[in-house]
Structure formats: structure tokens, C-alpha cells
Amino acid sequence: HGHVRSLDPHAVALTETAHLPMSFRRGAVLSTSSTLGFADTADVGPTAGNGFFRRWPDDLAALQDAGATDVRLTIDWARLQPEPNAFDDDWAERFEQMIAAATAIDLRVWATLHDGSIPRWLDNEGGLADDEAFTRWWPRWVERAAERYGDLVGGWVPFAAVPAGMPTQPWRDTWGILGGGTAPVVATVDPDHTPVDGFNGLISALGLVLQARWDRTDDVEQCDLERAGGRWGDVVRDAAEAADAPIVISGFCPTHDDPETASRIVEHLVGALDAALGDGVAVDLCFLEPAISSPESPSGLLDADRSPTPAGVAFLS
């Protein structure tokens, strides 16, 4: 994909390649909801997966063949810690195998530790909305994950999105546990509701989730796409001005049922990010979701048969 910036936990080294255009790495999101489904030990489980449990080696290879450079893989808290003082070694080993298989084919794995669900026992204690429970249990989970996977992953995106109104201490604990390693740590925030500069000095990169603000079956006109592209570019530029770290698009879903419309949406996203790069904004990486289509999310990079979708071609080619 041309020029690639490399994230380092303490500094960002820009590799200058005079004859190649600037670009960013292309990643795919393997969330719990879009792969394994939520477990019966989760607060929102159980739900059906999309077959990833049985065919994950082939799925990872298909993503790499299609052109993905990175994957954001959720290490499912509810499966690994089904009880407060229990750790499921079978599931821990299974995730370890997934990370090793991806790394073996040059897919860089970014581990996500919270993405839409928590263990049911934690929900019974008040969940992440309870500051005391959050501050008590979250650092312990991060420590266990770091101990098991810290030498294996290429990076961390601890939260798919930092919960709105999250107390300061859990993120400081997260950075204290993960920030001293070789894998960069990304904080994904909603810049409309969370001050970006509050994370300065506590991140390797700032993560953003960009929104496609239309329904799955809406007619999307060219003017809608142009306005959306301008909005996405403005969000990235404003965040870059407030942050003292490079930008990662931690998640973007075209959210449209029509494959060609989803492809046009993705084309405008790529155009917006390329324009920001051209303006000197350090956009290092973008993750599209879901990696693989499902009935709930038909606009994945790969369809249910694991062939590239039009959106996948627009993003990865």
C-alpha cells in the first residue's frame, strides 16, 4: 500500500520513501460479535457467530490474501474469565493460537480487551458503569491479558471505544500496565464527548471511530458522500491538532446493505484519509469492520463465502 508509518510506544518513526506516495495500513476488525458471537458467560450472551470458531485459520489467510495488513482481534473477557477468580486456559490457548497464526502470515494483531460485552459476574456487580467495580476489576484483567499475550501481539486497542464518562484511573492503570512494552497502545475516544488532550502522554496513538450516519437501506447521494468525507477529514484533523500522537482509525463500518453503496462509502473514507495524510496528519492505520460479513453486518471486507466484497476491494486494493 505504498508508504507506511510505523508506530512505536515511545516515538513515531517516519520512514521516508521518496518515490512512493504516503498511505496507511489497512486493517480488519475481528470483534466478538462478528466472529465467535457472545458467550453464555457474557452479560449480553449467548449469540451465534459466523463460523469463525471452526474456520479461523482459513479466515485469517483469506484476509491476508485480500490485502489486509493488520487485524484488531477481541480477546473475549467473558470467555477467558468466566468467574471472578477463574481463568479458562483452553480459551486462553485458543486465542494464543489465533495470534500466532496471524503473525505467521504477516498479519499484525492488535488486541482489544473490551468490545461490547463484559463477564456476567461483573455486570452483576454494576459493570463498567460502577466506578468502584470498574477500577477494581479492569486492571486485573489487563494484567492477566498482558502476562499471557504481551509478547505476542503487535499492538493494543484496549477498548474498542473508551466508555463515555469513564473515570481517569482505569485508563492510567491501562497505560501503566501496557505502556512500558514494545507494543503500541491506542486509546479510542469519541472526540465529540471526550477531551482528546486528556490522553496526551498516556498513549502511543489516538484512536477514532468514524461514523457513517445513515441507515442500512437509505439512498446515499454523491453529495451525501462528499459531506461525509469532509466531516471525517475534519474530525481527523481536529483530533490531530489536539493530540500529541499519531491517529489510528480504530473502527469504521460502512453500515449499508447494498454492496455497491458500501463500496462508494469506503472510497470516500479512503479519500478523506489520504487527503489528511497529504496535509501532514499522521494517519498510521485504519480498521474496517466487520472483517467478515454476517446477517447483522452485510458490508464486511469478505462476504459469507470469504470472497472480497466491493467494499473490501475498495479498501484493500
Short mmCIF file of C-alpha atoms in Angstrom, two decimals:
data_model
loop_
_atom_site.label_atom_id
_atom_site.label_comp_id
_atom_site.label_asym_id
_atom_site.label_seq_id
_atom_site.Cartn_x
_atom_site.Cartn_y
_atom_site.Cartn_z
CA HIS A 1 0.00 0.00 0.00
CA GLY A 2 2.88 2.40 -0.53
CA HIS A 3 4.27 4.46 2.31
CA VAL A 4 3.64 3.06 5.79
CA ARG A 5 4.23 4.79 9.10
CA SER A 6 5.42 2.62 11.97
CA LEU A 7 4.05 3.04 15.49
CA ASP A 8 6.46 2.81 18.40
CA PRO A 9 5.31 3.00 22.02
CA HIS A 10 7.56 5.96 22.79
CA ALA A 11 8.02 7.70 19.46
CA VAL A 12 6.72 7.55 15.91
CA ALA A 13 9.43 6.97 13.34
CA LEU A 14 8.50 8.11 9.84
CA THR A 15 10.19 6.03 7.15
CA GLU A 16 10.69 8.31 4.19
CA THR A 17 10.35 6.69 0.80
CA ALA A 18 10.80 9.37 -1.81
CA HIS A 19 9.31 7.51 -4.77
CA LEU A 20 6.20 6.14 -3.00
CA PRO A 21 3.03 8.08 -2.07
CA MET A 22 2.01 8.35 1.55
CA SER A 23 -0.65 5.91 2.67
CA PHE A 24 -1.78 3.98 5.74
CA ARG A 25 -2.01 0.38 6.79
CA ARG A 26 -5.32 -1.40 6.18
CA GLY A 27 -6.77 -3.48 8.98
CA ALA A 28 -9.86 -5.61 9.63
CA VAL A 29 -11.89 -5.86 12.83
CA LEU A 30 -12.49 -9.32 14.31
CA SER A 31 -14.85 -8.40 17.14
CA THR A 32 -16.56 -10.94 19.36
CA SER A 33 -19.98 -10.11 17.93
CA SER A 34 -18.79 -10.62 14.33
CA THR A 35 -16.73 -13.78 14.87
CA LEU A 36 -17.38 -16.13 17.80
CA GLY A 37 -20.57 -14.50 18.99
CA PHE A 38 -21.14 -13.58 22.62
CA ALA A 39 -20.68 -16.39 25.14
CA ASP A 40 -23.29 -17.53 27.63
CA THR A 41 -20.93 -16.19 30.31
CA ALA A 42 -21.30 -12.64 28.90
CA ASP A 43 -23.77 -10.00 30.01
CA VAL A 44 -25.34 -9.95 26.51
CA GLY A 45 -24.92 -13.62 25.54
CA PRO A 46 -25.31 -16.00 24.04
CA THR A 47 -25.37 -15.12 20.33
CA ALA A 48 -24.43 -17.04 17.21
CA GLY A 49 -21.09 -16.46 15.50
CA ASN A 50 -20.33 -16.58 11.79
CA GLY A 51 -18.30 -19.79 11.66
CA PHE A 52 -15.01 -18.17 12.68
CA PHE A 53 -14.71 -20.60 15.59
CA ARG A 54 -14.30 -23.51 13.16
CA ARG A 55 -12.52 -21.85 10.26
CA TRP A 56 -10.35 -19.12 11.78
CA PRO A 57 -7.05 -20.32 10.19
CA ASP A 58 -8.62 -20.09 6.74
CA ASP A 59 -10.35 -16.80 7.60
CA LEU A 60 -7.08 -15.19 8.65
CA ALA A 61 -5.41 -16.42 5.45
CA ALA A 62 -8.29 -15.06 3.36
CA LEU A 63 -7.93 -11.61 4.95
CA GLN A 64 -4.19 -11.60 4.32
CA ASP A 65 -4.70 -12.76 0.71
CA ALA A 66 -7.20 -9.94 0.18
CA GLY A 67 -4.62 -7.36 1.27
CA ALA A 68 -5.20 -6.74 4.97
CA THR A 69 -2.03 -5.83 6.87
CA ASP A 70 -3.45 -5.83 10.40
CA VAL A 71 -6.31 -7.32 12.41
CA ARG A 72 -7.96 -5.99 15.53
CA LEU A 73 -8.86 -9.13 17.47
CA THR A 74 -11.00 -9.03 20.60
CA ILE A 75 -9.64 -11.23 23.38
CA ASP A 76 -13.01 -12.07 24.88
CA TRP A 77 -13.05 -11.25 28.59
CA ALA A 78 -16.23 -13.23 29.26
CA ARG A 79 -14.74 -16.42 27.82
CA LEU A 80 -11.34 -16.08 29.45
CA GLN A 81 -12.59 -15.05 32.89
CA PRO A 82 -15.99 -16.75 33.34
CA GLU A 83 -15.76 -16.31 37.14
CA PRO A 84 -14.02 -13.59 39.19
CA ASN A 85 -11.10 -15.79 40.20
CA ALA A 86 -11.09 -18.24 37.29
CA PHE A 87 -9.15 -18.12 34.03
CA ASP A 88 -10.06 -20.50 31.22
CA ASP A 89 -6.79 -22.00 29.98
CA ASP A 90 -8.42 -23.68 26.97
CA TRP A 91 -9.76 -20.41 25.63
CA ALA A 92 -6.54 -18.62 26.53
CA GLU A 93 -4.60 -21.12 24.43
CA ARG A 94 -7.07 -20.84 21.56
CA PHE A 95 -6.59 -17.07 21.37
CA GLU A 96 -2.84 -17.60 21.58
CA GLN A 97 -3.06 -19.91 18.57
CA MET A 98 -5.05 -17.31 16.63
CA ILE A 99 -2.45 -14.63 17.32
CA ALA A 100 0.41 -16.95 16.35
CA ALA A 101 -1.32 -17.98 13.11
CA ALA A 102 -1.94 -14.36 12.11
CA THR A 103 1.63 -13.33 12.93
CA ALA A 104 2.99 -16.24 10.90
CA ILE A 105 1.38 -14.80 7.74
CA ASP A 106 2.43 -11.21 8.50
CA LEU A 107 -0.90 -10.03 9.86
CA ARG A 108 -0.15 -7.69 12.74
CA VAL A 109 -2.52 -8.40 15.64
CA TRP A 110 -3.91 -5.59 17.79
CA ALA A 111 -5.58 -6.99 20.89
CA THR A 112 -8.83 -5.45 22.11
CA LEU A 113 -9.84 -6.28 25.68
CA HIS A 114 -13.34 -4.76 25.80
CA ASP A 115 -15.69 -4.67 22.84
CA GLY A 116 -19.39 -4.71 23.58
CA SER A 117 -19.64 -7.21 26.43
CA ILE A 118 -18.29 -7.99 29.88
CA PRO A 119 -18.44 -11.11 32.07
CA ARG A 120 -21.88 -11.63 33.60
CA TRP A 121 -20.43 -11.70 37.12
CA LEU A 122 -19.01 -8.20 36.60
CA ASP A 123 -22.34 -6.97 35.27
CA ASN A 124 -23.91 -8.28 38.49
CA GLU A 125 -21.50 -6.04 40.43
CA GLY A 126 -22.59 -2.97 38.49
CA GLY A 127 -20.45 -3.39 35.37
CA LEU A 128 -18.28 -0.64 33.93
CA ALA A 129 -20.86 1.94 34.92
CA ASP A 130 -19.92 1.31 38.55
CA ASP A 131 -16.70 3.21 39.17
CA GLU A 132 -15.69 1.01 42.10
CA ALA A 133 -16.18 -2.25 40.18
CA PHE A 134 -14.54 -0.80 37.06
CA THR A 135 -11.49 0.46 38.94
CA ARG A 136 -11.16 -2.80 40.88
CA TRP A 137 -11.55 -5.42 38.17
CA TRP A 138 -10.38 -3.82 34.93
CA PRO A 139 -6.66 -3.52 35.85
CA ARG A 140 -6.62 -7.15 36.96
CA TRP A 141 -7.99 -8.22 33.59
CA VAL A 142 -5.43 -6.09 31.74
CA GLU A 143 -2.62 -7.60 33.81
CA ARG A 144 -3.74 -11.14 33.02
CA ALA A 145 -4.02 -10.38 29.32
CA ALA A 146 -0.64 -8.63 29.26
CA GLU A 147 1.00 -11.54 31.05
CA ARG A 148 -0.39 -14.04 28.55
CA TYR A 149 -0.25 -12.09 25.28
CA GLY A 150 2.11 -9.16 25.79
CA ASP A 151 5.00 -10.83 23.96
CA LEU A 152 2.76 -11.99 21.10
CA VAL A 153 0.66 -9.06 19.94
CA GLY A 154 1.79 -6.22 17.72
CA GLY A 155 -0.31 -3.61 19.49
CA TRP A 156 -3.13 -2.92 21.92
CA VAL A 157 -6.51 -1.26 21.43
CA PRO A 158 -7.74 -1.97 24.98
CA PHE A 159 -11.21 -0.51 24.42
CA ALA A 160 -13.00 -0.62 21.07
CA ALA A 161 -14.20 2.75 22.38
CA VAL A 162 -13.34 4.22 25.77
CA PRO A 163 -16.66 4.29 27.68
CA ALA A 164 -18.20 7.74 27.91
CA GLY A 165 -17.61 9.26 31.32
CA MET A 166 -15.02 6.65 32.26
CA PRO A 167 -13.10 7.63 35.40
CA THR A 168 -9.49 8.61 34.82
CA GLN A 169 -7.86 5.90 36.91
CA PRO A 170 -8.73 2.82 34.76
CA TRP A 171 -7.02 4.33 31.73
CA ARG A 172 -4.00 5.38 33.77
CA ASP A 173 -3.83 1.82 35.06
CA THR A 174 -4.12 0.51 31.49
CA TRP A 175 -1.25 2.68 30.31
CA GLY A 176 0.80 1.79 33.37
CA ILE A 177 0.43 -1.93 32.61
CA LEU A 178 0.75 -1.88 28.82
CA GLY A 179 2.68 1.29 28.04
CA GLY A 180 6.09 0.02 29.03
CA GLY A 181 6.18 -2.79 26.49
CA THR A 182 7.20 -2.85 22.85
CA ALA A 183 3.61 -2.98 21.54
CA PRO A 184 1.97 0.43 20.99
CA VAL A 185 -1.17 1.29 22.96
CA VAL A 186 -4.12 3.07 21.33
CA ALA A 187 -6.88 4.89 23.19
CA THR A 188 -10.05 5.06 21.11
CA VAL A 189 -12.16 8.08 22.05
CA ASP A 190 -15.24 9.91 20.85
CA PRO A 191 -13.84 13.40 20.26
CA ASP A 192 -17.36 14.88 20.45
CA HIS A 193 -17.71 13.80 24.09
CA THR A 194 -14.20 13.15 25.43
CA PRO A 195 -11.39 15.74 25.54
CA VAL A 196 -8.63 14.37 23.33
CA ASP A 197 -5.84 16.24 25.05
CA GLY A 198 -6.65 14.46 28.33
CA PHE A 199 -4.88 11.39 26.92
CA ASN A 200 -1.68 13.18 25.94
CA GLY A 201 1.31 11.41 27.43
CA LEU A 202 -0.75 8.27 28.10
CA ILE A 203 -0.98 6.80 24.60
CA SER A 204 1.13 5.68 21.67
CA ALA A 205 -1.62 6.71 19.26
CA LEU A 206 -5.09 8.23 19.41
CA GLY A 207 -7.86 6.02 18.07
CA LEU A 208 -11.02 7.37 16.45
CA VAL A 209 -14.23 5.60 15.45
CA LEU A 210 -15.66 7.39 12.43
CA GLN A 211 -19.41 7.19 11.90
CA ALA A 212 -21.40 6.63 8.71
CA ARG A 213 -24.60 8.45 9.65
CA TRP A 214 -27.28 6.82 7.54
CA ASP A 215 -29.47 3.79 7.84
CA ARG A 216 -28.67 0.47 6.19
CA THR A 217 -31.16 0.92 3.35
CA ASP A 218 -31.00 4.72 2.78
CA ASP A 219 -30.46 6.19 -0.65
CA VAL A 220 -26.98 7.74 -0.41
CA GLU A 221 -26.37 10.50 -2.94
CA GLN A 222 -23.00 11.75 -4.12
CA CYS A 223 -23.49 14.97 -2.16
CA ASP A 224 -24.10 12.91 0.99
CA LEU A 225 -20.81 11.09 0.45
CA GLU A 226 -18.92 14.32 -0.17
CA ARG A 227 -20.30 15.87 3.01
CA ALA A 228 -19.45 12.74 4.98
CA GLY A 229 -15.91 12.68 3.60
CA GLY A 230 -15.44 16.31 4.57
CA ARG A 231 -16.77 15.60 8.07
CA TRP A 232 -14.45 12.62 8.54
CA GLY A 233 -11.48 14.67 7.39
CA ASP A 234 -12.37 17.48 9.80
CA VAL A 235 -12.67 15.04 12.73
CA VAL A 236 -9.24 13.58 11.96
CA ARG A 237 -7.57 16.97 11.55
CA ASP A 238 -9.13 18.41 14.71
CA ALA A 239 -8.11 15.37 16.74
CA ALA A 240 -4.58 15.52 15.37
CA GLU A 241 -4.29 19.16 16.42
CA ALA A 242 -5.32 18.32 19.98
CA ALA A 243 -3.28 15.12 20.34
CA ASP A 244 0.48 14.77 20.53
CA ALA A 245 0.33 11.31 18.93
CA PRO A 246 -0.44 9.79 15.53
CA ILE A 247 -4.00 8.89 14.55
CA VAL A 248 -5.45 5.41 14.15
CA ILE A 249 -8.96 4.86 12.82
CA SER A 250 -9.88 2.13 15.30
CA GLY A 251 -13.13 1.27 13.58
CA PHE A 252 -15.29 2.22 10.62
CA CYS A 253 -18.30 0.35 9.27
CA PRO A 254 -20.00 1.47 6.04
CA THR A 255 -23.30 0.26 7.55
CA HIS A 256 -25.16 -0.27 4.30
CA ASP A 257 -26.90 -3.33 2.90
CA ASP A 258 -26.19 -2.51 -0.74
CA PRO A 259 -22.67 -3.72 -1.70
CA GLU A 260 -22.05 -1.00 -4.27
CA THR A 261 -23.19 1.76 -1.92
CA ALA A 262 -20.94 0.35 0.81
CA SER A 263 -18.07 0.43 -1.70
CA ARG A 264 -18.69 4.10 -2.53
CA ILE A 265 -18.78 4.93 1.18
CA VAL A 266 -15.42 3.25 1.69
CA GLU A 267 -13.93 5.03 -1.32
CA HIS A 268 -14.82 8.39 0.25
CA LEU A 269 -13.36 7.32 3.58
CA VAL A 270 -10.08 6.39 1.92
CA GLY A 271 -10.13 9.68 0.02
CA ALA A 272 -10.67 11.64 3.24
CA LEU A 273 -7.78 9.89 4.98
CA ASP A 274 -5.47 10.27 2.00
CA ALA A 275 -6.27 13.99 1.94
CA ALA A 276 -5.49 14.27 5.65
CA LEU A 277 -2.18 12.49 5.07
CA GLY A 278 -1.43 14.90 2.27
CA ASP A 279 -1.97 17.75 4.75
CA GLY A 280 0.65 16.25 7.05
CA VAL A 281 -1.64 14.47 9.53
CA ALA A 282 -0.03 11.27 10.83
CA VAL A 283 -2.71 8.70 10.00
CA ASP A 284 -0.99 5.37 10.50
CA LEU A 285 -3.70 2.76 10.28
CA CYS A 286 -7.40 2.28 9.57
CA PHE A 287 -9.56 -0.66 10.63
CA LEU A 288 -12.75 -1.53 8.75
CA GLU A 289 -15.45 -3.62 10.36
CA PRO A 290 -16.58 -6.26 10.22
CA ALA A 291 -13.82 -8.33 8.67
CA ILE A 292 -16.36 -10.92 7.51
CA SER A 293 -19.99 -10.23 6.63
CA SER A 294 -22.81 -11.58 8.75
CA PRO A 295 -26.61 -11.20 8.58
CA GLU A 296 -26.33 -8.31 11.06
CA SER A 297 -23.43 -6.64 9.19
CA PRO A 298 -23.54 -7.43 5.46
CA SER A 299 -20.87 -4.90 4.49
CA GLY A 300 -17.75 -6.76 5.62
CA LEU A 301 -14.42 -6.88 3.83
CA LEU A 302 -15.15 -10.50 2.97
CA ASP A 303 -18.60 -11.95 2.30
CA ALA A 304 -20.04 -15.03 3.98
CA ASP A 305 -18.21 -17.23 1.45
CA ARG A 306 -14.94 -15.41 2.33
CA SER A 307 -14.61 -13.64 -1.03
CA PRO A 308 -13.76 -9.90 -1.13
CA THR A 309 -16.81 -7.64 -1.23
CA PRO A 310 -16.87 -4.45 -3.32
CA ALA A 311 -16.19 -2.53 -0.09
CA GLY A 312 -13.28 -4.85 0.63
CA VAL A 313 -11.82 -4.30 -2.83
CA ALA A 314 -12.22 -0.53 -2.46
CA PHE A 315 -10.41 -0.59 0.86
CA LEU A 316 -7.71 -3.20 0.37
CA SER A 317 -6.71 -2.83 -3.29
#
